[in-house]
PDB file of C-alpha atoms and ligand atoms in Angstrom:
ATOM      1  CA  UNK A  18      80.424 110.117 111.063  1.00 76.00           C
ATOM      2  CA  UNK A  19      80.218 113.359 109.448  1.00 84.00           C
ATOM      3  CA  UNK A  20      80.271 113.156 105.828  1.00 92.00           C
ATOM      4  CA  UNK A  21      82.814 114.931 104.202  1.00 96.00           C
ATOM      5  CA  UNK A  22      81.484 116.009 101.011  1.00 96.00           C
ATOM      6  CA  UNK A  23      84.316 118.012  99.528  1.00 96.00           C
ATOM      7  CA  UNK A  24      87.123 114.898  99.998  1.00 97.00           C
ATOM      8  CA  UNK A  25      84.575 112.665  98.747  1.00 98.00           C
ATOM      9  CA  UNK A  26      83.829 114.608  96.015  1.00 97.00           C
ATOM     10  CA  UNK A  27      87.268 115.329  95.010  1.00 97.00           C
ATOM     11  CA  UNK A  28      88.261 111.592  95.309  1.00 98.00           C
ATOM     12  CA  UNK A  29      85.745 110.287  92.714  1.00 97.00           C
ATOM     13  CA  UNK A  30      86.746 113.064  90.411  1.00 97.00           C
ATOM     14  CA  UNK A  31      89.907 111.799  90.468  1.00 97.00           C
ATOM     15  CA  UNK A  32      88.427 107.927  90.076  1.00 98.00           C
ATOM     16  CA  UNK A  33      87.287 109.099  87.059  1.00 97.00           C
ATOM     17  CA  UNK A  34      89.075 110.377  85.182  1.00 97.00           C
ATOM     18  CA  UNK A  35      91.898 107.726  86.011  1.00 97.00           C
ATOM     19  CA  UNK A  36      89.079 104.723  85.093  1.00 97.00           C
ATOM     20  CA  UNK A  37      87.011 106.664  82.708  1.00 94.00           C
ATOM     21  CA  UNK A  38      85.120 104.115  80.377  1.00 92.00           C
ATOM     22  CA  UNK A  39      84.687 104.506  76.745  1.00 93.00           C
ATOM     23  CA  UNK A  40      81.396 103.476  75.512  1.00 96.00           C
ATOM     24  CA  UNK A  41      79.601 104.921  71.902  1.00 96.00           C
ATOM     25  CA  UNK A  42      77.076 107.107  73.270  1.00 97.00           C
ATOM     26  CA  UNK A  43      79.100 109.054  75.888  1.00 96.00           C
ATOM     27  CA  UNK A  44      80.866 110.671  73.395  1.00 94.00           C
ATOM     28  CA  UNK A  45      78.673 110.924  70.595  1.00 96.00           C
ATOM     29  CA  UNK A  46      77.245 114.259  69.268  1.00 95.00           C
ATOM     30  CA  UNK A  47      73.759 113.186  68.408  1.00 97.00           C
ATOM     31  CA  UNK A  48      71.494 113.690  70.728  1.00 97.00           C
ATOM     32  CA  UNK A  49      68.309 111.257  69.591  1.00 98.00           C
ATOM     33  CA  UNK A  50      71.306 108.324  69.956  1.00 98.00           C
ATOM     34  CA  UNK A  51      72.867 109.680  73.266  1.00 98.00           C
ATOM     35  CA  UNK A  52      68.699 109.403  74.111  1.00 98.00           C
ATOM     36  CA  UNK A  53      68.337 106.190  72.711  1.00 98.00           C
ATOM     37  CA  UNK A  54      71.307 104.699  75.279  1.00 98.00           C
ATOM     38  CA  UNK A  55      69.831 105.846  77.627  1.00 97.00           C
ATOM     39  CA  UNK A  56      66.991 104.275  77.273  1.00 97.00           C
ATOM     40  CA  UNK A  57      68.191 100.963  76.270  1.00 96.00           C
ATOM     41  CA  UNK A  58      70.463 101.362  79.186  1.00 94.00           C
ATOM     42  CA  UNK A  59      67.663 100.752  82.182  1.00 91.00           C
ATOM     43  CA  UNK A  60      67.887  97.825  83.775  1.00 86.00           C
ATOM     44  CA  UNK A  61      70.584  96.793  81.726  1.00 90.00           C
ATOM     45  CA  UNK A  62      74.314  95.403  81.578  1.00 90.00           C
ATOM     46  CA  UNK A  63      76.020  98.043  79.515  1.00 92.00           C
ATOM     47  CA  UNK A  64      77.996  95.559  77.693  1.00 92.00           C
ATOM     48  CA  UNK A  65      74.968  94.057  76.319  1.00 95.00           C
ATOM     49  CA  UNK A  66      73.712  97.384  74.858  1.00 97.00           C
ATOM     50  CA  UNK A  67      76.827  98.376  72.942  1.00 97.00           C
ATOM     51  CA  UNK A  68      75.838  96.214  70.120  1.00 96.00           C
ATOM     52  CA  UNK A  69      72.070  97.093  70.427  1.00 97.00           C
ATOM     53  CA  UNK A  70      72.666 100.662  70.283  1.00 97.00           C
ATOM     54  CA  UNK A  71      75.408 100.276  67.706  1.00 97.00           C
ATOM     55  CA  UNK A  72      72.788  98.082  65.211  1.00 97.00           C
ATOM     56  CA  UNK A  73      70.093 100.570  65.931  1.00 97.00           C
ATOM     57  CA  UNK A  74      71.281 103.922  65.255  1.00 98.00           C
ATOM     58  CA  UNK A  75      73.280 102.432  61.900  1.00 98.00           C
ATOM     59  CA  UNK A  76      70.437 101.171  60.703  1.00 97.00           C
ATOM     60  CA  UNK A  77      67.998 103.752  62.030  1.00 97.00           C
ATOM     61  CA  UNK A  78      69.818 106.703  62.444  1.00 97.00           C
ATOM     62  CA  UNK A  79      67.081 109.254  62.739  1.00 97.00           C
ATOM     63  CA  UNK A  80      64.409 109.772  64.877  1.00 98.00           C
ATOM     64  CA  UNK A  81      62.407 109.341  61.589  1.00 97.00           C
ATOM     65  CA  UNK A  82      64.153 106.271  60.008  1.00 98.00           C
ATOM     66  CA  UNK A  83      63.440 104.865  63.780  1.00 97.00           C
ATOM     67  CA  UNK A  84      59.535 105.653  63.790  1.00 97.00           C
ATOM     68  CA  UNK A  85      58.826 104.674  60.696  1.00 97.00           C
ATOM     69  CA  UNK A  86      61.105 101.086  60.983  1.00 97.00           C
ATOM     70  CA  UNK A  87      58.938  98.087  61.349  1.00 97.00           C
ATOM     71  CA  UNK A  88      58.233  97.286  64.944  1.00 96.00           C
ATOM     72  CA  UNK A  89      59.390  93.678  64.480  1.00 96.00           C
ATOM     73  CA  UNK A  90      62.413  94.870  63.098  1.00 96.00           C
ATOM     74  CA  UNK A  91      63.233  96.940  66.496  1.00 96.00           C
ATOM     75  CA  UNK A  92      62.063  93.662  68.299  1.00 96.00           C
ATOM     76  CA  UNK A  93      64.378  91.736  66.962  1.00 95.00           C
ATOM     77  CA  UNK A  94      67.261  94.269  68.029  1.00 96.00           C
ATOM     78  CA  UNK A  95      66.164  94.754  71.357  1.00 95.00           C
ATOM     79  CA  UNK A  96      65.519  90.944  71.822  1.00 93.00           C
ATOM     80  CA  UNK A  97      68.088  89.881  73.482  1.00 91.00           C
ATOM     81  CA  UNK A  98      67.994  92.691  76.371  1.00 92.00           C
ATOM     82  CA  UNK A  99      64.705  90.955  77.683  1.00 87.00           C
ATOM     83  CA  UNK A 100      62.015  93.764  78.042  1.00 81.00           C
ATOM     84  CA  UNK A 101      59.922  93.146  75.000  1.00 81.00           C
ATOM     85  CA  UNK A 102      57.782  96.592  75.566  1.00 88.00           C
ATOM     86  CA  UNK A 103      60.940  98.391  75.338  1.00 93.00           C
ATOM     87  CA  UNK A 104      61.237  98.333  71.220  1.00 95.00           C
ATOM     88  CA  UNK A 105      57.018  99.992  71.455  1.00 96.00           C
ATOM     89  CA  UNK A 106      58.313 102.823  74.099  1.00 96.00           C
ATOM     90  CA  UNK A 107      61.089 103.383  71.887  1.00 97.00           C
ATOM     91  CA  UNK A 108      59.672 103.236  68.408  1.00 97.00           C
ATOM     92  CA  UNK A 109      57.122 105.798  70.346  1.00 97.00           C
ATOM     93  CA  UNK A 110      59.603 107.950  72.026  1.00 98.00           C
ATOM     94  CA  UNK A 111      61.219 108.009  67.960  1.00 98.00           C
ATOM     95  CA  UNK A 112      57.708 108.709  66.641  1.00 98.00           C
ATOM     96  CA  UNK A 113      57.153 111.912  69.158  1.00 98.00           C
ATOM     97  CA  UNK A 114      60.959 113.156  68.380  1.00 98.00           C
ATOM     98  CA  UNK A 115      60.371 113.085  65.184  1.00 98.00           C
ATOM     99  CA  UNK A 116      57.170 114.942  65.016  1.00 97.00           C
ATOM    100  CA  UNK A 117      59.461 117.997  67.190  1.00 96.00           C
ATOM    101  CA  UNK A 118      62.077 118.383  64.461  1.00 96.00           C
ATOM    102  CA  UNK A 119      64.470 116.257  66.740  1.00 95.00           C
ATOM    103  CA  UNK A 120      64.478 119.045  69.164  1.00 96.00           C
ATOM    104  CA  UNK A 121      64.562 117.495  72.773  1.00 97.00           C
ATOM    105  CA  UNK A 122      63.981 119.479  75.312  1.00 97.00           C
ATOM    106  CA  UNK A 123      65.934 120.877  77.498  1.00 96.00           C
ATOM    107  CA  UNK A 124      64.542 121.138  81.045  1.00 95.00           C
ATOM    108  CA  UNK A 125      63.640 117.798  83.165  1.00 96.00           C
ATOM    109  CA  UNK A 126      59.382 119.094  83.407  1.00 97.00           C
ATOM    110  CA  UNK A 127      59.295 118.382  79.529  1.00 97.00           C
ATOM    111  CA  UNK A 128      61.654 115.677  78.611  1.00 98.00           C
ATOM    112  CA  UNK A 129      59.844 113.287  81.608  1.00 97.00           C
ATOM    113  CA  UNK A 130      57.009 114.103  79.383  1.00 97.00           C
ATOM    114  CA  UNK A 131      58.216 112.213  76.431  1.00 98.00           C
ATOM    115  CA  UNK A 132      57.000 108.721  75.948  1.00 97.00           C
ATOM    116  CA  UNK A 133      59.422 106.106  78.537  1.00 96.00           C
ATOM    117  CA  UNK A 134      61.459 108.569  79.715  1.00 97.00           C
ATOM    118  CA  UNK A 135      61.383 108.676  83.551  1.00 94.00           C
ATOM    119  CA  UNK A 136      63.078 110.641  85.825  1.00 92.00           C
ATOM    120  CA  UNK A 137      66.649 108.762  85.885  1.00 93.00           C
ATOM    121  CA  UNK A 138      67.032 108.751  81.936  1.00 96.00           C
ATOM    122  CA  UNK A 139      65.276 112.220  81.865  1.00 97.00           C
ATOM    123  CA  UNK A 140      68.359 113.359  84.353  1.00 95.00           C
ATOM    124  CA  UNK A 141      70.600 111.741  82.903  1.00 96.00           C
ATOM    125  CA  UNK A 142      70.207 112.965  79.355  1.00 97.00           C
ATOM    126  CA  UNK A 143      69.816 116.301  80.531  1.00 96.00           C
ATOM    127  CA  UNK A 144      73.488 115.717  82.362  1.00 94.00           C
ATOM    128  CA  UNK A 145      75.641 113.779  80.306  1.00 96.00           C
ATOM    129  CA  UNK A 146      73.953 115.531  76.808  1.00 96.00           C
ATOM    130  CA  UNK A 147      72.677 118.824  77.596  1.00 95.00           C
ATOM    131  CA  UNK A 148      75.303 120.488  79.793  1.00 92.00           C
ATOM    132  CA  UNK A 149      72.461 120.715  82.461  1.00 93.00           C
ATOM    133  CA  UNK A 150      73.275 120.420  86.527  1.00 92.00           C
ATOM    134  CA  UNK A 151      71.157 116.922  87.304  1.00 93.00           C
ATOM    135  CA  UNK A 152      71.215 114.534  90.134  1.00 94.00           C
ATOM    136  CA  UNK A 153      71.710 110.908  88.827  1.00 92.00           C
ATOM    137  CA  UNK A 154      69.693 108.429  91.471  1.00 93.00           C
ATOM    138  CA  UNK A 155      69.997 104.411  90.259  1.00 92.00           C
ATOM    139  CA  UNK A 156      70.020 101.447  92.381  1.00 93.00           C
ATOM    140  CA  UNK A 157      73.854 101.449  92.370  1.00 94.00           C
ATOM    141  CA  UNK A 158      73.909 105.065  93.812  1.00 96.00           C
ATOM    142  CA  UNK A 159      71.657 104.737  96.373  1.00 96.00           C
ATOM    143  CA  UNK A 160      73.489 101.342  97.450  1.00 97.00           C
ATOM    144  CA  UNK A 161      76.635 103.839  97.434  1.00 98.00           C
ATOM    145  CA  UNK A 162      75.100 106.437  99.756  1.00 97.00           C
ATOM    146  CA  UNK A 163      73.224 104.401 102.066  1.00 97.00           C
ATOM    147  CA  UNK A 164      76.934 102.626 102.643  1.00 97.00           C
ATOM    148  CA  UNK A 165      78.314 105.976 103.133  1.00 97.00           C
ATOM    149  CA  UNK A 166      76.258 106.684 105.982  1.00 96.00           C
ATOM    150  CA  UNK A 167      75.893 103.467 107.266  1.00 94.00           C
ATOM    151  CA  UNK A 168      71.639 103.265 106.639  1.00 95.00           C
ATOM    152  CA  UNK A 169      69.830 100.463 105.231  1.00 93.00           C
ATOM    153  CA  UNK A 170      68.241 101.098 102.062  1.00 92.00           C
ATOM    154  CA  UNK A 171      65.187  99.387 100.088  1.00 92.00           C
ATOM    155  CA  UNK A 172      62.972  99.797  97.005  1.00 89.00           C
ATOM    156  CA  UNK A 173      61.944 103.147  98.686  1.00 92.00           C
ATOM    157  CA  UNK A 174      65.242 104.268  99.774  1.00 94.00           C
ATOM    158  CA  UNK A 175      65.538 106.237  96.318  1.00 91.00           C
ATOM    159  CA  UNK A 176      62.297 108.266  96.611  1.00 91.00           C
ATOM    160  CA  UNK A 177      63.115 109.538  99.915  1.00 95.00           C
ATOM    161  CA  UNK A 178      64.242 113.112 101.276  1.00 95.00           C
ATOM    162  CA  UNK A 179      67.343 112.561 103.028  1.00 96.00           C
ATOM    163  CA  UNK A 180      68.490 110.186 100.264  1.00 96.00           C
ATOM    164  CA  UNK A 181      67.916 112.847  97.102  1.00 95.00           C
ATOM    165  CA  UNK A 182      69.268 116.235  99.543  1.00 95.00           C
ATOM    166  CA  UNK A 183      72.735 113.654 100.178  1.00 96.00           C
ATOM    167  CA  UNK A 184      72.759 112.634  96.466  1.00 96.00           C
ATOM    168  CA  UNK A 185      72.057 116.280  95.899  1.00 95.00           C
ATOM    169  CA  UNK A 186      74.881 117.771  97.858  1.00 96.00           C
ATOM    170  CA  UNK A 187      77.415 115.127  96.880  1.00 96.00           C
ATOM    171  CA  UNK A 188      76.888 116.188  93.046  1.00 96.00           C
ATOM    172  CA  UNK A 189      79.151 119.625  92.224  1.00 95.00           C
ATOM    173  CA  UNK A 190      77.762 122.723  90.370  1.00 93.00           C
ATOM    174  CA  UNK A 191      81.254 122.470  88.077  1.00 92.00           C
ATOM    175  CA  UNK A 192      82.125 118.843  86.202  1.00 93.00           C
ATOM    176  CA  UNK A 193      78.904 117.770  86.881  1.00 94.00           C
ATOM    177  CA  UNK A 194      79.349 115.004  83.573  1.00 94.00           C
ATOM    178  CA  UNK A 195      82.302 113.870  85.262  1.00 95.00           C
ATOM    179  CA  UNK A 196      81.104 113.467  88.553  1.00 96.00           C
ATOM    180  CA  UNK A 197      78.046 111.593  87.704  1.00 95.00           C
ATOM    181  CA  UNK A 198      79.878 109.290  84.970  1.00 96.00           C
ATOM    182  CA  UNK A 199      82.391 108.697  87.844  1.00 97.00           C
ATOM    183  CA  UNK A 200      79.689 108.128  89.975  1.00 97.00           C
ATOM    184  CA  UNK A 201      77.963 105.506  87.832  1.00 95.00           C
ATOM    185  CA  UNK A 202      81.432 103.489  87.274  1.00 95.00           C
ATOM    186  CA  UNK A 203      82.540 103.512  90.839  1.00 98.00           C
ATOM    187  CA  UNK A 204      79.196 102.404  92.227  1.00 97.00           C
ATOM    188  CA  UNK A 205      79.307  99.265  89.523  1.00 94.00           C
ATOM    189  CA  UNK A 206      83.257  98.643  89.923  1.00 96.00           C
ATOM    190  CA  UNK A 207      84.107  99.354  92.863  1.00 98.00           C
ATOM    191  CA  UNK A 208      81.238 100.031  95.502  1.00 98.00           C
ATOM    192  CA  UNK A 209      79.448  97.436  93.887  1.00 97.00           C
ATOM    193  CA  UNK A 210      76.856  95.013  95.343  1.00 95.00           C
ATOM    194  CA  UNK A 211      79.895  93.164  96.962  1.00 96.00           C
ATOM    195  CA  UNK A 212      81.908  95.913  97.961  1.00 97.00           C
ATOM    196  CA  UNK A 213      85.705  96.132  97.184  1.00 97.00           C
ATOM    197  CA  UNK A 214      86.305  98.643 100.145  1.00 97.00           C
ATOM    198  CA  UNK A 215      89.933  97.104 101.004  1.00 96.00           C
ATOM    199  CA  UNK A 216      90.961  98.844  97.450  1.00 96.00           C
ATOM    200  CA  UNK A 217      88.537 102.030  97.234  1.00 97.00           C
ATOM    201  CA  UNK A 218      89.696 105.185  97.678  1.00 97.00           C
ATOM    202  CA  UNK A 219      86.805 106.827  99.826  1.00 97.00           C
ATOM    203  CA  UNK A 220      87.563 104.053 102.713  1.00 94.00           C
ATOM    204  CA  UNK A 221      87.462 103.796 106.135  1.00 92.00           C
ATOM    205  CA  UNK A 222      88.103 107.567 106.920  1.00 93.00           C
ATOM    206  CA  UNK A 223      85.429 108.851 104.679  1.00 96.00           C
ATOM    207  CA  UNK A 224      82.110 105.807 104.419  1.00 97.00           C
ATOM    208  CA  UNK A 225      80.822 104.196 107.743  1.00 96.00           C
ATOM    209  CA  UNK A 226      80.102 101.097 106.138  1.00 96.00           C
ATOM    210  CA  UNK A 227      83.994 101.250 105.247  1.00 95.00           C
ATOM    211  CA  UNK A 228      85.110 101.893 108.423  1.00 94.00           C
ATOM    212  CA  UNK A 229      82.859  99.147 109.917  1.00 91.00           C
ATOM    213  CA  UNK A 230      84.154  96.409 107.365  1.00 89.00           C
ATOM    214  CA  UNK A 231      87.868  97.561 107.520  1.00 86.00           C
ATOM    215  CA  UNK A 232      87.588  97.094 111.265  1.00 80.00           C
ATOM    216  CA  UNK A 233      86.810  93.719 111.253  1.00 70.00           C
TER     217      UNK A 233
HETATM  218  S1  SF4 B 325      84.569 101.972 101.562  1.00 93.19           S
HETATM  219 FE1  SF4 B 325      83.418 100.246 100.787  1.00 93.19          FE
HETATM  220  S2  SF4 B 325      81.283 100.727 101.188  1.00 93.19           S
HETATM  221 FE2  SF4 B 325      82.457 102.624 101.355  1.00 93.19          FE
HETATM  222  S3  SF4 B 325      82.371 103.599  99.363  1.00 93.19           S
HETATM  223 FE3  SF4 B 325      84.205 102.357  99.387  1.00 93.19          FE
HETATM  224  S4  SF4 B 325      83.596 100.344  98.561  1.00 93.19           S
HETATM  225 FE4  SF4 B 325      81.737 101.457  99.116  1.00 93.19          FE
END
Protein backbone atom coordinates (compact mmCIF):
# COMPACT_ATOMS: atom_id res chain seq x y z
CA UNK A 1 0.00 0.00 0.00
CA UNK A 2 1.18 3.28 -1.00
CA UNK A 3 1.27 5.66 1.74
CA UNK A 4 -0.59 8.60 1.31
CA UNK A 5 1.15 11.23 3.09
CA UNK A 6 -0.93 14.29 2.36
CA UNK A 7 -4.51 12.50 3.70
CA UNK A 8 -2.62 11.24 6.50
CA UNK A 9 -1.22 14.28 7.27
CA UNK A 10 -4.26 16.28 6.97
CA UNK A 11 -6.27 13.75 9.13
CA UNK A 12 -4.07 14.06 12.27
CA UNK A 13 -4.14 17.79 11.90
CA UNK A 14 -7.53 17.63 12.22
CA UNK A 15 -7.16 14.91 15.35
CA UNK A 16 -5.58 17.53 16.91
CA UNK A 17 -6.84 20.12 17.12
CA UNK A 18 -10.33 18.40 17.88
CA UNK A 19 -8.40 16.32 21.01
CA UNK A 20 -5.75 18.81 21.73
CA UNK A 21 -4.52 18.24 25.43
CA UNK A 22 -3.80 20.92 27.85
CA UNK A 23 -0.86 20.29 29.94
CA UNK A 24 1.45 23.35 31.84
CA UNK A 25 4.41 23.31 29.77
CA UNK A 26 2.86 23.30 26.25
CA UNK A 27 1.75 26.54 26.68
CA UNK A 28 4.07 28.14 28.86
CA UNK A 29 6.44 31.00 27.78
CA UNK A 30 9.53 30.04 29.67
CA UNK A 31 11.72 28.24 28.01
CA UNK A 32 14.16 26.62 30.96
CA UNK A 33 10.46 25.07 32.22
CA UNK A 34 9.16 24.07 28.68
CA UNK A 35 13.03 22.32 28.90
CA UNK A 36 12.57 21.01 32.14
CA UNK A 37 9.17 18.91 30.84
CA UNK A 38 10.78 17.72 28.60
CA UNK A 39 13.09 16.23 30.36
CA UNK A 40 11.07 14.94 33.14
CA UNK A 41 8.85 13.73 30.42
CA UNK A 42 11.20 10.59 29.10
CA UNK A 43 10.09 7.54 29.90
CA UNK A 44 7.33 8.89 31.66
CA UNK A 45 3.37 8.92 32.13
CA UNK A 46 2.58 12.55 31.56
CA UNK A 47 0.09 12.58 34.25
CA UNK A 48 2.66 11.79 36.72
CA UNK A 49 4.86 14.78 35.72
CA UNK A 50 2.25 17.51 35.95
CA UNK A 51 2.75 17.76 39.59
CA UNK A 52 6.59 17.26 39.36
CA UNK A 53 7.02 19.93 36.96
CA UNK A 54 4.42 22.10 38.65
CA UNK A 55 6.46 21.71 42.34
CA UNK A 56 9.69 22.28 40.55
CA UNK A 57 9.52 25.31 38.59
CA UNK A 58 7.37 27.09 41.70
CA UNK A 59 9.81 26.39 43.86
CA UNK A 60 12.79 26.66 41.53
CA UNK A 61 11.84 28.81 38.96
CA UNK A 62 15.16 29.70 37.44
CA UNK A 63 17.75 27.95 35.97
CA UNK A 64 19.73 29.46 38.93
CA UNK A 65 17.29 28.87 41.88
CA UNK A 66 17.38 25.13 40.23
CA UNK A 67 21.34 24.74 40.29
CA UNK A 68 21.92 26.05 43.29
CA UNK A 69 18.72 23.94 45.16
CA UNK A 70 19.96 21.13 47.26
CA UNK A 71 20.22 17.93 45.32
CA UNK A 72 18.13 16.06 47.92
CA UNK A 73 15.64 18.54 47.64
CA UNK A 74 15.24 17.79 43.66
CA UNK A 75 15.36 14.03 44.76
CA UNK A 76 12.68 14.19 46.67
CA UNK A 77 10.55 15.86 43.74
CA UNK A 78 11.56 13.63 41.19
CA UNK A 79 11.10 10.55 43.53
CA UNK A 80 8.26 9.28 42.66
CA UNK A 81 8.97 9.18 38.69
CA UNK A 82 11.57 6.32 39.43
CA UNK A 83 14.91 7.35 37.69
CA UNK A 84 16.91 8.54 40.62
CA UNK A 85 19.89 10.00 38.21
CA UNK A 86 17.37 12.13 36.67
CA UNK A 87 17.29 15.01 39.63
CA UNK A 88 21.78 14.98 38.99
CA UNK A 89 21.18 15.39 34.97
CA UNK A 90 18.79 17.96 35.75
CA UNK A 91 20.30 19.93 38.58
CA UNK A 92 23.35 19.74 35.84
CA UNK A 93 21.47 20.63 32.79
CA UNK A 94 20.16 23.86 35.43
CA UNK A 95 23.79 24.43 36.45
CA UNK A 96 25.07 24.74 32.56
CA UNK A 97 21.81 27.02 31.69
CA UNK A 98 22.52 29.05 34.13
CA UNK A 99 26.12 29.68 33.49
CA UNK A 100 24.65 30.80 29.50
CA UNK A 101 22.39 33.57 30.80
CA UNK A 102 19.38 31.10 30.23
CA UNK A 103 20.02 31.33 26.60
CA UNK A 104 19.31 27.79 25.03
CA UNK A 105 20.28 27.25 21.95
CA UNK A 106 18.68 27.16 19.13
CA UNK A 107 19.90 24.55 16.62
CA UNK A 108 19.72 20.59 17.49
CA UNK A 109 24.16 20.31 17.10
CA UNK A 110 24.25 22.49 20.38
CA UNK A 111 21.29 21.83 22.51
CA UNK A 112 22.20 17.70 22.25
CA UNK A 113 25.27 19.13 23.74
CA UNK A 114 23.75 20.16 26.95
CA UNK A 115 23.97 17.83 29.85
CA UNK A 116 20.79 14.82 29.38
CA UNK A 117 19.45 16.17 26.55
CA UNK A 118 19.35 13.57 23.73
CA UNK A 119 18.14 13.74 20.50
CA UNK A 120 14.19 13.25 21.18
CA UNK A 121 14.03 16.07 23.97
CA UNK A 122 16.68 18.07 21.94
CA UNK A 123 13.91 17.85 18.90
CA UNK A 124 11.39 18.28 20.70
CA UNK A 125 12.29 21.48 22.48
CA UNK A 126 13.53 22.85 19.44
CA UNK A 127 9.74 22.05 17.95
CA UNK A 128 7.25 22.65 20.41
CA UNK A 129 9.54 25.87 22.00
CA UNK A 130 11.64 27.27 19.40
CA UNK A 131 9.46 27.51 16.29
CA UNK A 132 12.11 25.15 14.66
CA UNK A 133 11.03 22.33 11.80
CA UNK A 134 12.05 18.90 13.94
CA UNK A 135 11.18 15.33 13.51
CA UNK A 136 9.77 13.87 16.82
CA UNK A 137 10.88 9.88 16.91
CA UNK A 138 9.54 8.04 20.45
CA UNK A 139 8.59 4.56 20.93
CA UNK A 140 4.91 5.47 20.34
CA UNK A 141 5.78 6.95 16.85
CA UNK A 142 7.71 4.43 15.57
CA UNK A 143 4.96 1.80 16.81
CA UNK A 144 2.63 4.25 14.65
CA UNK A 145 4.70 4.06 11.45
CA UNK A 146 5.81 0.63 11.46
CA UNK A 147 1.73 -0.11 11.67
CA UNK A 148 1.31 2.16 8.84
CA UNK A 149 3.32 0.19 6.62
CA UNK A 150 2.71 -2.98 7.93
CA UNK A 151 6.77 -3.68 9.18
CA UNK A 152 7.81 -5.05 12.37
CA UNK A 153 9.68 -2.80 14.47
CA UNK A 154 12.24 -3.32 17.52
CA UNK A 155 14.65 -1.43 19.80
CA UNK A 156 16.47 -0.54 16.49
CA UNK A 157 13.55 0.24 14.43
CA UNK A 158 14.00 4.05 15.54
CA UNK A 159 17.66 4.47 14.46
CA UNK A 160 17.05 3.24 11.10
CA UNK A 161 16.88 5.01 7.52
CA UNK A 162 13.66 4.15 6.16
CA UNK A 163 12.05 4.71 9.57
CA UNK A 164 13.51 8.58 10.14
CA UNK A 165 13.01 9.52 5.88
CA UNK A 166 8.94 8.14 6.63
CA UNK A 167 8.83 10.01 9.99
CA UNK A 168 10.55 12.73 8.04
CA UNK A 169 8.14 13.06 5.19
CA UNK A 170 5.03 12.52 7.29
CA UNK A 171 6.04 15.78 9.41
CA UNK A 172 4.86 19.22 7.33
CA UNK A 173 7.15 22.30 6.78
CA UNK A 174 3.85 24.53 8.06
CA UNK A 175 2.11 23.56 11.73
CA UNK A 176 4.87 21.60 12.47
CA UNK A 177 3.86 22.10 16.65
CA UNK A 178 0.62 20.86 15.75
CA UNK A 179 1.48 18.02 13.84
CA UNK A 180 3.94 16.61 16.19
CA UNK A 181 1.69 17.36 19.43
CA UNK A 182 -1.03 15.56 17.37
CA UNK A 183 1.29 13.06 16.64
CA UNK A 184 2.33 12.35 20.23
CA UNK A 185 -1.52 12.17 21.46
CA UNK A 186 -2.77 9.98 18.70
CA UNK A 187 0.06 7.48 18.97
CA UNK A 188 -0.77 7.23 23.02
CA UNK A 189 -4.76 7.46 22.54
CA UNK A 190 -5.53 6.11 19.81
CA UNK A 191 -2.74 4.07 17.90
CA UNK A 192 -1.65 3.00 21.10
CA UNK A 193 0.09 -0.27 22.09
CA UNK A 194 -3.42 -1.94 21.70
CA UNK A 195 -4.65 -0.28 18.81
CA UNK A 196 -8.19 1.30 18.64
CA UNK A 197 -8.23 1.11 14.71
CA UNK A 198 -12.18 0.32 14.57
CA UNK A 199 -12.50 4.20 15.80
CA UNK A 200 -9.28 5.96 14.17
CA UNK A 201 -9.54 8.08 11.54
CA UNK A 202 -6.43 7.03 9.33
CA UNK A 203 -8.08 3.32 9.01
CA UNK A 204 -8.24 0.75 6.73
CA UNK A 205 -7.85 2.93 3.52
CA UNK A 206 -4.81 4.73 4.68
CA UNK A 207 -2.45 2.05 7.44
CA UNK A 208 -1.84 -1.65 6.33
CA UNK A 209 -1.92 -2.83 9.70
CA UNK A 210 -5.57 -1.19 9.63
CA UNK A 211 -6.63 -2.68 6.74
CA UNK A 212 -5.31 -6.12 7.87
CA UNK A 213 -7.17 -5.92 11.36
CA UNK A 214 -10.42 -4.37 9.89
CA UNK A 215 -10.49 -7.34 7.56
CA UNK A 216 -10.67 -9.82 9.97
S1 LIG B 1 -5.72 1.99 11.71
FE1 LIG B 1 -5.05 1.08 13.61
S2 LIG B 1 -2.89 0.63 13.33
FE2 LIG B 1 -3.50 2.08 11.74
S3 LIG B 1 -3.04 4.10 12.53
FE3 LIG B 1 -5.15 3.67 13.07
S4 LIG B 1 -5.08 2.73 15.12
FE4 LIG B 1 -3.01 2.66 14.26
Amino acid sequence: MDLDVKKIRKILLKWGTENYKEYPWRSTENKWHALLAEMLLQRTRVKSVVPVYNDLIEKYPEPIDFANAPLAKIEEIVYSLGLPARAVTLKNLATEIALINGQIPLSFDKITKLPGVGSYVGAAWLSFHAGKKNVIVDANVVRWICRLVDRKCDAETRRKKWLIELATILTPNQRVKDYNYAVLDFTMEICAKKPLCEVCPIGAKLCAYGQKKLKQ
